[in-house]
PDB file of C-alpha atoms in Angstrom:
ATOM      1  CA  MET K 296     150.590 121.635  55.954  1.00  0.00           C
ATOM      2  CA  ARG K 297     150.495 122.478  52.294  1.00  0.00           C
ATOM      3  CA  ILE K 298     148.068 124.948  50.826  1.00  0.00           C
ATOM      4  CA  LYS K 299     145.835 123.729  47.993  1.00  0.00           C
ATOM      5  CA  ALA K 300     144.337 125.440  45.007  1.00  0.00           C
ATOM      6  CA  ALA K 301     140.962 124.337  43.711  1.00  0.00           C
ATOM      7  CA  GLY K 302     140.835 122.938  40.188  1.00  0.00           C
ATOM      8  CA  LEU K 303     137.993 123.516  37.737  1.00  0.00           C
ATOM      9  CA  ILE K 304     137.592 121.715  34.451  1.00  0.00           C
ATOM     10  CA  VAL K 305     135.930 123.737  31.683  1.00  0.00           C
ATOM     11  CA  SER K 306     136.053 122.478  28.098  1.00  0.00           C
ATOM     12  CA  GLY K 307     139.093 120.388  28.936  1.00  0.00           C
ATOM     13  CA  LEU K 308     141.057 123.251  30.539  1.00  0.00           C
ATOM     14  CA  LEU K 309     142.166 123.325  34.143  1.00  0.00           C
ATOM     15  CA  LEU K 310     141.439 126.581  35.921  1.00  0.00           C
ATOM     16  CA  VAL K 311     142.919 127.026  39.373  1.00  0.00           C
ATOM     17  CA  THR K 312     141.281 129.005  42.136  1.00  0.00           C
ATOM     18  CA  GLY K 313     142.365 129.526  45.717  1.00  0.00           C
ATOM     19  CA  CYS K 314     141.514 126.943  48.363  1.00  0.00           C
ATOM     20  CA  SER K 315     143.080 126.225  51.735  1.00  0.00           C
ATOM     21  CA  SER K 316     144.761 122.749  52.443  1.00  0.00           C
ATOM     22  CA  GLY K 317     140.403 124.883  50.577  1.00  0.00           C
ATOM     23  CA  ALA K 318     118.256 131.421  47.867  1.00  0.00           C
ATOM     24  CA  PRO K 319     118.887 127.935  49.309  1.00  0.00           C
ATOM     25  CA  SER K 320     116.586 125.061  48.477  1.00  0.00           C
ATOM     26  CA  PRO K 321     114.101 124.055  51.181  1.00  0.00           C
ATOM     27  CA  LYS K 322     115.323 121.501  53.683  1.00  0.00           C
ATOM     28  CA  ALA K 323     114.180 117.980  53.032  1.00  0.00           C
ATOM     29  CA  ALA K 324     111.770 116.546  55.549  1.00  0.00           C
ATOM     30  CA  PRO K 325     112.544 113.312  57.406  1.00  0.00           C
ATOM     31  CA  THR K 326     111.160 110.137  55.919  1.00  0.00           C
ATOM     32  CA  ALA K 327     107.676 109.030  56.894  1.00  0.00           C
ATOM     33  CA  SER K 328     109.078 106.663  59.476  1.00  0.00           C
ATOM     34  CA  GLY K 329     110.769 109.584  61.195  1.00  0.00           C
ATOM     35  CA  THR K 330     114.132 107.892  61.030  1.00  0.00           C
ATOM     36  CA  GLY K 331     116.006 110.320  58.813  1.00  0.00           C
ATOM     37  CA  PRO K 332     117.614 109.599  55.422  1.00  0.00           C
ATOM     38  CA  ALA K 333     116.624 106.392  53.688  1.00  0.00           C
ATOM     39  CA  ALA K 334     119.396 103.929  52.977  1.00  0.00           C
ATOM     40  CA  ALA K 335     120.249 103.275  49.330  1.00  0.00           C
ATOM     41  CA  PRO K 336     122.482 100.290  48.551  1.00  0.00           C
ATOM     42  CA  SER K 337     125.696 101.153  46.759  1.00  0.00           C
ATOM     43  CA  GLN K 338     127.113  98.960  44.041  1.00  0.00           C
ATOM     44  CA  ASP K 339     129.392  97.259  46.564  1.00  0.00           C
ATOM     45  CA  GLY K 340     126.448  96.452  48.836  1.00  0.00           C
ATOM     46  CA  SER K 341     127.048  99.163  51.472  1.00  0.00           C
ATOM     47  CA  THR K 342     124.355 101.666  52.439  1.00  0.00           C
ATOM     48  CA  ALA K 343     124.541 105.325  53.365  1.00  0.00           C
ATOM     49  CA  PRO K 344     123.247 107.418  54.898  1.00  0.00           C
ATOM     50  CA  GLY K 345     121.290 104.885  56.969  1.00  0.00           C
ATOM     51  CA  ALA K 346     117.563 104.866  57.672  1.00  0.00           C
ATOM     52  CA  ASP K 347     117.669 103.387  61.172  1.00  0.00           C
ATOM     53  CA  ALA K 348     116.685 105.103  64.382  1.00  0.00           C
ATOM     54  CA  ASP K 349     120.298 105.239  65.583  1.00  0.00           C
ATOM     55  CA  THR K 350     121.276 107.263  62.513  1.00  0.00           C
ATOM     56  CA  ALA K 351     118.374 109.671  63.046  1.00  0.00           C
ATOM     57  CA  ALA K 352     119.490 110.108  66.650  1.00  0.00           C
ATOM     58  CA  ALA K 353     123.054 110.738  65.459  1.00  0.00           C
ATOM     59  CA  PHE K 354     121.937 113.577  63.173  1.00  0.00           C
ATOM     60  CA  ALA K 355     120.135 115.118  66.146  1.00  0.00           C
ATOM     61  CA  LYS K 356     123.178 114.579  68.381  1.00  0.00           C
ATOM     62  CA  TRP K 357     125.449 116.431  65.950  1.00  0.00           C
ATOM     63  CA  LYS K 358     122.813 119.129  65.412  1.00  0.00           C
ATOM     64  CA  ILE K 359     122.536 118.430  61.683  1.00  0.00           C
ATOM     65  CA  GLU K 360     119.202 118.592  59.877  1.00  0.00           C
ATOM     66  CA  PRO K 361     118.153 115.215  58.420  1.00  0.00           C
ATOM     67  CA  MET K 362     119.082 114.838  54.776  1.00  0.00           C
ATOM     68  CA  ALA K 363     116.793 113.718  51.976  1.00  0.00           C
ATOM     69  CA  PRO K 364     116.760 110.020  51.065  1.00  0.00           C
ATOM     70  CA  VAL K 365     119.730 108.942  48.989  1.00  0.00           C
ATOM     71  CA  PRO K 366     118.629 107.864  45.504  1.00  0.00           C
ATOM     72  CA  ALA K 367     119.546 104.397  44.308  1.00  0.00           C
ATOM     73  CA  PRO K 368     122.849 104.361  42.405  1.00  0.00           C
ATOM     74  CA  PRO K 369     122.503 104.418  38.618  1.00  0.00           C
ATOM     75  CA  LYS K 370     122.687 101.089  36.827  1.00  0.00           C
ATOM     76  CA  VAL K 371     125.185 102.649  34.423  1.00  0.00           C
ATOM     77  CA  LYS K 372     127.760 104.984  35.905  1.00  0.00           C
ATOM     78  CA  PRO K 373     127.512 108.456  34.295  1.00  0.00           C
ATOM     79  CA  VAL K 374     131.296 108.871  34.243  1.00  0.00           C
ATOM     80  CA  ARG K 375     132.565 106.203  31.905  1.00  0.00           C
ATOM     81  CA  THR K 376     136.029 104.779  32.385  1.00  0.00           C
ATOM     82  CA  GLY K 377     137.909 102.401  30.170  1.00  0.00           C
ATOM     83  CA  ALA K 378     141.228 101.645  28.568  1.00  0.00           C
ATOM     84  CA  GLY K 379     141.845 105.198  27.359  1.00  0.00           C
ATOM     85  CA  VAL K 380     143.189 108.281  29.113  1.00  0.00           C
ATOM     86  CA  PRO K 381     141.479 108.658  32.506  1.00  0.00           C
ATOM     87  CA  PRO K 382     138.729 111.305  32.474  1.00  0.00           C
ATOM     88  CA  VAL K 383     139.216 114.357  34.679  1.00  0.00           C
ATOM     89  CA  VAL K 384     136.083 115.163  36.680  1.00  0.00           C
ATOM     90  CA  SER K 385     135.122 117.886  39.147  1.00  0.00           C
ATOM     91  CA  ASP K 386     131.410 117.040  39.217  1.00  0.00           C
ATOM     92  CA  ILE K 387     129.171 114.163  38.203  1.00  0.00           C
ATOM     93  CA  PRO K 388     126.503 114.454  35.476  1.00  0.00           C
ATOM     94  CA  THR K 389     123.207 114.022  37.366  1.00  0.00           C
ATOM     95  CA  LYS K 390     119.935 115.832  37.993  1.00  0.00           C
ATOM     96  CA  GLU K 391     119.605 114.371  41.493  1.00  0.00           C
ATOM     97  CA  LYS K 392     120.199 116.708  44.450  1.00  0.00           C
ATOM     98  CA  ILE K 393     123.273 114.799  45.541  1.00  0.00           C
ATOM     99  CA  VAL K 394     126.847 115.823  46.255  1.00  0.00           C
ATOM    100  CA  PHE K 395     129.982 113.813  46.974  1.00  0.00           C
ATOM    101  CA  VAL K 396     132.275 114.362  49.978  1.00  0.00           C
ATOM    102  CA  THR K 397     136.023 113.731  49.808  1.00  0.00           C
ATOM    103  CA  PHE K 398     138.812 114.132  52.370  1.00  0.00           C
ATOM    104  CA  ASP K 399     142.465 114.620  51.380  1.00  0.00           C
ATOM    105  CA  ASP K 400     145.950 114.020  52.756  1.00  0.00           C
ATOM    106  CA  GLY K 401     145.445 112.310  56.141  1.00  0.00           C
ATOM    107  CA  ALA K 402     147.329 114.543  58.596  1.00  0.00           C
ATOM    108  CA  GLU K 403     144.691 114.769  61.342  1.00  0.00           C
ATOM    109  CA  LYS K 404     143.707 111.490  62.956  1.00  0.00           C
ATOM    110  CA  ASP K 405     140.836 112.539  65.201  1.00  0.00           C
ATOM    111  CA  PRO K 406     139.179 109.539  66.929  1.00  0.00           C
ATOM    112  CA  LYS K 407     135.963 111.555  67.320  1.00  0.00           C
ATOM    113  CA  PHE K 408     135.734 111.787  63.526  1.00  0.00           C
ATOM    114  CA  VAL K 409     135.655 107.984  63.296  1.00  0.00           C
ATOM    115  CA  THR K 410     132.858 107.906  65.878  1.00  0.00           C
ATOM    116  CA  MET K 411     130.931 110.684  64.144  1.00  0.00           C
ATOM    117  CA  MET K 412     131.004 109.153  60.677  1.00  0.00           C
ATOM    118  CA  GLY K 413     130.189 105.721  62.044  1.00  0.00           C
ATOM    119  CA  GLU K 414     127.077 107.177  63.658  1.00  0.00           C
ATOM    120  CA  LEU K 415     125.985 109.371  60.741  1.00  0.00           C
ATOM    121  CA  LYS K 416     126.706 106.788  58.017  1.00  0.00           C
ATOM    122  CA  VAL K 417     127.475 109.562  55.528  1.00  0.00           C
ATOM    123  CA  PRO K 418     129.655 108.190  52.704  1.00  0.00           C
ATOM    124  CA  PHE K 419     132.932 109.810  51.721  1.00  0.00           C
ATOM    125  CA  THR K 420     136.097 109.064  49.783  1.00  0.00           C
ATOM    126  CA  MET K 421     139.614 109.396  51.200  1.00  0.00           C
ATOM    127  CA  PHE K 422     142.491 110.514  48.965  1.00  0.00           C
ATOM    128  CA  LEU K 423     145.580 109.688  51.029  1.00  0.00           C
ATOM    129  CA  THR K 424     149.273 110.621  50.782  1.00  0.00           C
ATOM    130  CA  ASP K 425     151.816 108.131  52.122  1.00  0.00           C
ATOM    131  CA  ASP K 426     154.204 110.652  53.687  1.00  0.00           C
ATOM    132  CA  ILE K 427     151.278 112.048  55.694  1.00  0.00           C
ATOM    133  CA  ILE K 428     149.611 108.801  56.840  1.00  0.00           C
ATOM    134  CA  ARG K 429     152.581 106.516  57.376  1.00  0.00           C
ATOM    135  CA  ASN K 430     152.841 107.351  61.101  1.00  0.00           C
ATOM    136  CA  ASP K 431     149.435 105.682  61.618  1.00  0.00           C
ATOM    137  CA  TYR K 432     148.106 103.628  58.717  1.00  0.00           C
ATOM    138  CA  GLY K 433     145.705 101.952  61.115  1.00  0.00           C
ATOM    139  CA  TYR K 434     143.657 105.079  61.798  1.00  0.00           C
ATOM    140  CA  PHE K 435     141.987 104.888  58.390  1.00  0.00           C
ATOM    141  CA  LYS K 436     141.017 101.203  58.552  1.00  0.00           C
ATOM    142  CA  PRO K 437     137.862 101.693  60.677  1.00  0.00           C
ATOM    143  CA  LEU K 438     136.766 104.430  58.253  1.00  0.00           C
ATOM    144  CA  GLN K 439     137.383 102.077  55.339  1.00  0.00           C
ATOM    145  CA  LYS K 440     135.461  99.327  57.136  1.00  0.00           C
ATOM    146  CA  LEU K 441     132.444 101.661  57.255  1.00  0.00           C
ATOM    147  CA  GLY K 442     132.408 101.493  53.446  1.00  0.00           C
ATOM    148  CA  ASN K 443     134.461 104.591  52.652  1.00  0.00           C
ATOM    149  CA  PRO K 444     137.006 103.885  49.885  1.00  0.00           C
ATOM    150  CA  ILE K 445     140.677 104.822  50.044  1.00  0.00           C
ATOM    151  CA  GLN K 446     142.065 106.375  46.859  1.00  0.00           C
ATOM    152  CA  ASN K 447     145.417 107.740  45.653  1.00  0.00           C
ATOM    153  CA  HIS K 448     146.857 111.198  46.461  1.00  0.00           C
ATOM    154  CA  THR K 449     150.558 110.452  45.674  1.00  0.00           C
ATOM    155  CA  LEU K 450     153.481 109.370  47.836  1.00  0.00           C
ATOM    156  CA  THR K 451     154.823 112.786  48.861  1.00  0.00           C
ATOM    157  CA  HIS K 452     152.289 115.438  47.718  1.00  0.00           C
ATOM    158  CA  PRO K 453     154.373 117.223  45.057  1.00  0.00           C
ATOM    159  CA  ASN K 454     153.209 119.727  42.475  1.00  0.00           C
ATOM    160  CA  LEU K 455     153.078 117.245  39.602  1.00  0.00           C
ATOM    161  CA  ARG K 456     153.188 119.965  36.942  1.00  0.00           C
ATOM    162  CA  THR K 457     156.808 120.593  37.866  1.00  0.00           C
ATOM    163  CA  GLU K 458     157.802 116.911  37.593  1.00  0.00           C
ATOM    164  CA  PRO K 459     158.729 114.861  34.517  1.00  0.00           C
ATOM    165  CA  GLU K 460     156.422 112.017  33.573  1.00  0.00           C
ATOM    166  CA  SER K 461     158.765 109.411  35.075  1.00  0.00           C
ATOM    167  CA  ALA K 462     158.655 111.112  38.480  1.00  0.00           C
ATOM    168  CA  GLN K 463     154.887 111.491  38.251  1.00  0.00           C
ATOM    169  CA  ARG K 464     154.581 107.812  37.434  1.00  0.00           C
ATOM    170  CA  HIS K 465     156.623 106.917  40.509  1.00  0.00           C
ATOM    171  CA  GLU K 466     154.480 109.136  42.754  1.00  0.00           C
ATOM    172  CA  ILE K 467     151.268 107.535  41.524  1.00  0.00           C
ATOM    173  CA  CYS K 468     152.275 103.914  40.904  1.00  0.00           C
ATOM    174  CA  ALA K 469     154.238 103.487  44.125  1.00  0.00           C
ATOM    175  CA  GLN K 470     151.304 104.852  46.096  1.00  0.00           C
ATOM    176  CA  GLN K 471     149.001 102.384  44.336  1.00  0.00           C
ATOM    177  CA  THR K 472     151.264  99.607  45.612  1.00  0.00           C
ATOM    178  CA  LYS K 473     151.492 100.959  49.156  1.00  0.00           C
ATOM    179  CA  LEU K 474     147.757 101.489  49.524  1.00  0.00           C
ATOM    180  CA  LYS K 475     147.026  98.002  48.179  1.00  0.00           C
ATOM    181  CA  ALA K 476     149.474  96.540  50.695  1.00  0.00           C
ATOM    182  CA  GLU K 477     148.018  98.471  53.643  1.00  0.00           C
ATOM    183  CA  TYR K 478     144.313  98.425  52.827  1.00  0.00           C
ATOM    184  CA  GLY K 479     143.814  95.436  50.550  1.00  0.00           C
ATOM    185  CA  THR K 480     142.424  97.268  47.509  1.00  0.00           C
ATOM    186  CA  THR K 481     144.166  98.958  44.602  1.00  0.00           C
ATOM    187  CA  PRO K 482     142.784 102.503  44.143  1.00  0.00           C
ATOM    188  CA  ARG K 483     140.778 103.242  40.997  1.00  0.00           C
ATOM    189  CA  LEU K 484     140.726 107.020  41.468  1.00  0.00           C
ATOM    190  CA  PHE K 485     143.492 109.593  41.763  1.00  0.00           C
ATOM    191  CA  ARG K 486     143.574 113.207  42.918  1.00  0.00           C
ATOM    192  CA  PRO K 487     146.641 115.296  42.021  1.00  0.00           C
ATOM    193  CA  PRO K 488     147.939 117.504  44.841  1.00  0.00           C
ATOM    194  CA  TYR K 489     146.732 121.107  44.608  1.00  0.00           C
ATOM    195  CA  GLY K 490     144.552 120.044  41.670  1.00  0.00           C
ATOM    196  CA  ASN K 491     147.609 120.504  39.441  1.00  0.00           C
ATOM    197  CA  LEU K 492     148.034 118.201  36.466  1.00  0.00           C
ATOM    198  CA  ASN K 493     149.141 118.125  32.840  1.00  0.00           C
ATOM    199  CA  GLU K 494     149.162 115.654  29.971  1.00  0.00           C
ATOM    200  CA  ALA K 495     152.063 113.788  31.567  1.00  0.00           C
ATOM    201  CA  THR K 496     149.931 113.299  34.695  1.00  0.00           C
ATOM    202  CA  LYS K 497     147.175 111.697  32.640  1.00  0.00           C
ATOM    203  CA  ALA K 498     149.640 109.408  30.898  1.00  0.00           C
ATOM    204  CA  ALA K 499     151.298 108.445  34.182  1.00  0.00           C
ATOM    205  CA  ALA K 500     147.948 107.819  35.872  1.00  0.00           C
ATOM    206  CA  LYS K 501     146.838 105.594  33.000  1.00  0.00           C
ATOM    207  CA  SER K 502     150.052 103.561  33.203  1.00  0.00           C
ATOM    208  CA  CYS K 503     149.416 103.017  36.936  1.00  0.00           C
ATOM    209  CA  GLY K 504     145.902 101.674  36.376  1.00  0.00           C
ATOM    210  CA  VAL K 505     144.017 104.799  37.465  1.00  0.00           C
ATOM    211  CA  GLN K 506     140.528 104.931  35.947  1.00  0.00           C
ATOM    212  CA  ALA K 507     139.637 108.577  36.677  1.00  0.00           C
ATOM    213  CA  ILE K 508     141.292 111.769  37.967  1.00  0.00           C
ATOM    214  CA  VAL K 509     139.080 113.529  40.505  1.00  0.00           C
ATOM    215  CA  LEU K 510     139.102 117.275  41.231  1.00  0.00           C
ATOM    216  CA  TRP K 511     136.347 119.280  42.972  1.00  0.00           C
ATOM    217  CA  ARG K 512     133.827 122.137  42.781  1.00  0.00           C
ATOM    218  CA  GLU K 513     133.740 123.301  46.407  1.00  0.00           C
ATOM    219  CA  SER K 514     136.325 123.200  49.183  1.00  0.00           C
ATOM    220  CA  MET K 515     135.337 123.153  52.841  1.00  0.00           C
ATOM    221  CA  GLN K 516     137.032 125.733  55.005  1.00  0.00           C
ATOM    222  CA  ILE K 517     136.331 126.038  58.754  1.00  0.00           C
ATOM    223  CA  LYS K 518     132.721 127.204  58.871  1.00  0.00           C
ATOM    224  CA  GLY K 519     131.718 127.454  55.224  1.00  0.00           C
ATOM    225  CA  MET K 520     132.602 126.411  51.718  1.00  0.00           C
ATOM    226  CA  GLN K 521     134.659 128.113  49.049  1.00  0.00           C
ATOM    227  CA  TYR K 522     132.695 127.948  45.799  1.00  0.00           C
ATOM    228  CA  GLN K 523     134.033 127.992  42.256  1.00  0.00           C
ATOM    229  CA  ARG K 524     130.774 129.225  40.744  1.00  0.00           C
ATOM    230  CA  GLY K 525     129.571 132.796  41.080  1.00  0.00           C
ATOM    231  CA  ASP K 526     126.184 131.853  42.550  1.00  0.00           C
ATOM    232  CA  LYS K 527     127.961 130.320  45.571  1.00  0.00           C
ATOM    233  CA  LYS K 528     125.601 127.368  45.709  1.00  0.00           C
ATOM    234  CA  LEU K 529     125.870 123.622  45.470  1.00  0.00           C
ATOM    235  CA  HIS K 530     124.818 122.044  42.194  1.00  0.00           C
ATOM    236  CA  PRO K 531     123.697 118.452  41.544  1.00  0.00           C
ATOM    237  CA  GLY K 532     126.699 116.159  41.302  1.00  0.00           C
ATOM    238  CA  ASP K 533     129.256 118.514  42.854  1.00  0.00           C
ATOM    239  CA  ILE K 534     132.370 117.003  44.410  1.00  0.00           C
ATOM    240  CA  ILE K 535     133.359 118.668  47.692  1.00  0.00           C
ATOM    241  CA  LEU K 536     136.945 118.784  48.944  1.00  0.00           C
ATOM    242  CA  ALA K 537     137.754 118.673  52.646  1.00  0.00           C
ATOM    243  CA  HIS K 538     140.912 117.686  54.520  1.00  0.00           C
ATOM    244  CA  PHE K 539     142.034 115.612  57.464  1.00  0.00           C
ATOM    245  CA  ARG K 540     143.081 118.678  59.484  1.00  0.00           C
ATOM    246  CA  GLY K 541     143.199 119.546  63.139  1.00  0.00           C
ATOM    247  CA  PRO K 542     142.987 122.621  65.385  1.00  0.00           C
ATOM    248  CA  SER K 543     146.462 123.892  64.426  1.00  0.00           C
ATOM    249  CA  GLU K 544     145.334 124.283  60.792  1.00  0.00           C
ATOM    250  CA  LEU K 545     141.715 125.174  61.567  1.00  0.00           C
ATOM    251  CA  LYS K 546     142.295 128.036  64.032  1.00  0.00           C
ATOM    252  CA  GLY K 547     141.353 125.923  67.035  1.00  0.00           C
ATOM    253  CA  THR K 548     138.432 124.118  65.371  1.00  0.00           C
ATOM    254  CA  SER K 549     138.430 120.326  65.316  1.00  0.00           C
ATOM    255  CA  MET K 550     138.025 118.269  62.170  1.00  0.00           C
ATOM    256  CA  THR K 551     134.813 116.874  63.637  1.00  0.00           C
ATOM    257  CA  THR K 552     133.338 120.360  64.041  1.00  0.00           C
ATOM    258  CA  MET K 553     134.433 121.347  60.537  1.00  0.00           C
ATOM    259  CA  THR K 554     132.750 118.252  59.121  1.00  0.00           C
ATOM    260  CA  ALA K 555     129.535 118.965  61.028  1.00  0.00           C
ATOM    261  CA  ASN K 556     129.572 122.500  59.586  1.00  0.00           C
ATOM    262  CA  MET K 557     129.981 121.070  56.086  1.00  0.00           C
ATOM    263  CA  LEU K 558     127.111 118.608  56.492  1.00  0.00           C
ATOM    264  CA  ARG K 559     124.862 121.357  57.872  1.00  0.00           C
ATOM    265  CA  GLU K 560     125.523 123.451  54.774  1.00  0.00           C
ATOM    266  CA  ILE K 561     124.800 120.506  52.495  1.00  0.00           C
ATOM    267  CA  SER K 562     121.556 119.798  54.331  1.00  0.00           C
ATOM    268  CA  ALA K 563     120.524 123.464  54.416  1.00  0.00           C
ATOM    269  CA  GLN K 564     120.702 123.601  50.617  1.00  0.00           C
ATOM    270  CA  GLY K 565     118.469 120.551  50.304  1.00  0.00           C
ATOM    271  CA  PHE K 566     121.163 118.111  49.193  1.00  0.00           C
ATOM    272  CA  THR K 567     122.141 114.678  50.399  1.00  0.00           C
ATOM    273  CA  VAL K 568     125.470 112.826  50.149  1.00  0.00           C
ATOM    274  CA  ALA K 569     126.002 109.912  47.774  1.00  0.00           C
ATOM    275  CA  ARG K 570     128.966 107.600  47.287  1.00  0.00           C
ATOM    276  CA  LEU K 571     131.364 108.812  44.601  1.00  0.00           C
ATOM    277  CA  GLU K 572     132.466 105.358  43.520  1.00  0.00           C
ATOM    278  CA  ASP K 573     128.875 104.469  42.586  1.00  0.00           C
ATOM    279  CA  TYR K 574     129.024 107.148  39.865  1.00  0.00           C
ATOM    280  CA  VAL K 575     132.610 106.871  38.562  1.00  0.00           C
TER     281      VAL K 575
END
């Protein structure tokens, strides 16, 4: 597996911090019905996390505190996209106590993860690399069917900063084509491997139809998160990076356990998980 470095955008500059490929707010009480997080419809009609009794039971099963209700998606997305150079985002402008969960690469294909996320109904975005998923494209289809979008993470996971624009364009555009062929939808979002990009990356992404380049603020390790900010806390609108990784990369820990640890930390800080594509 490759090792990633976290990207941080400040005044248009990319700062890179280390991340493995890497007083809390009060916990929110369950809804009055006792069924856990309330469902909020996304702009594509899906809902997450769910408000039904089965979802509440799933949170208890995975020993995760119920999350606060998910607010309704904004009528106007706070990250505006258009015909220009794709914006580079590591968090979403919002005052709501929401964060966004993303999973990269696609190496680990743990069937228990599919079961877990189907039960919890927590939304997430997948940024997939063809070289890493091509041995089992089908694994990701049930996750997509749950309402979790598949986005672009290049063909072969190179450090794009070291590549000319033509090579970057091939990495991004060819993956757009492959993902459309396999999963039926052309990605709108792109994440550069290692968080590394330059002006050529932006130009290449634009030429491939990418609407936004997505980085992150926190990266999930095995038991806790690596924070970019000094206060080591989640902030409204933060994008969290995790990976499809198994016990060989996680020192014997399964991806399912890592994800449960991440959701516990999100819940403990009083946040809930919203769908990234409803905001970008």
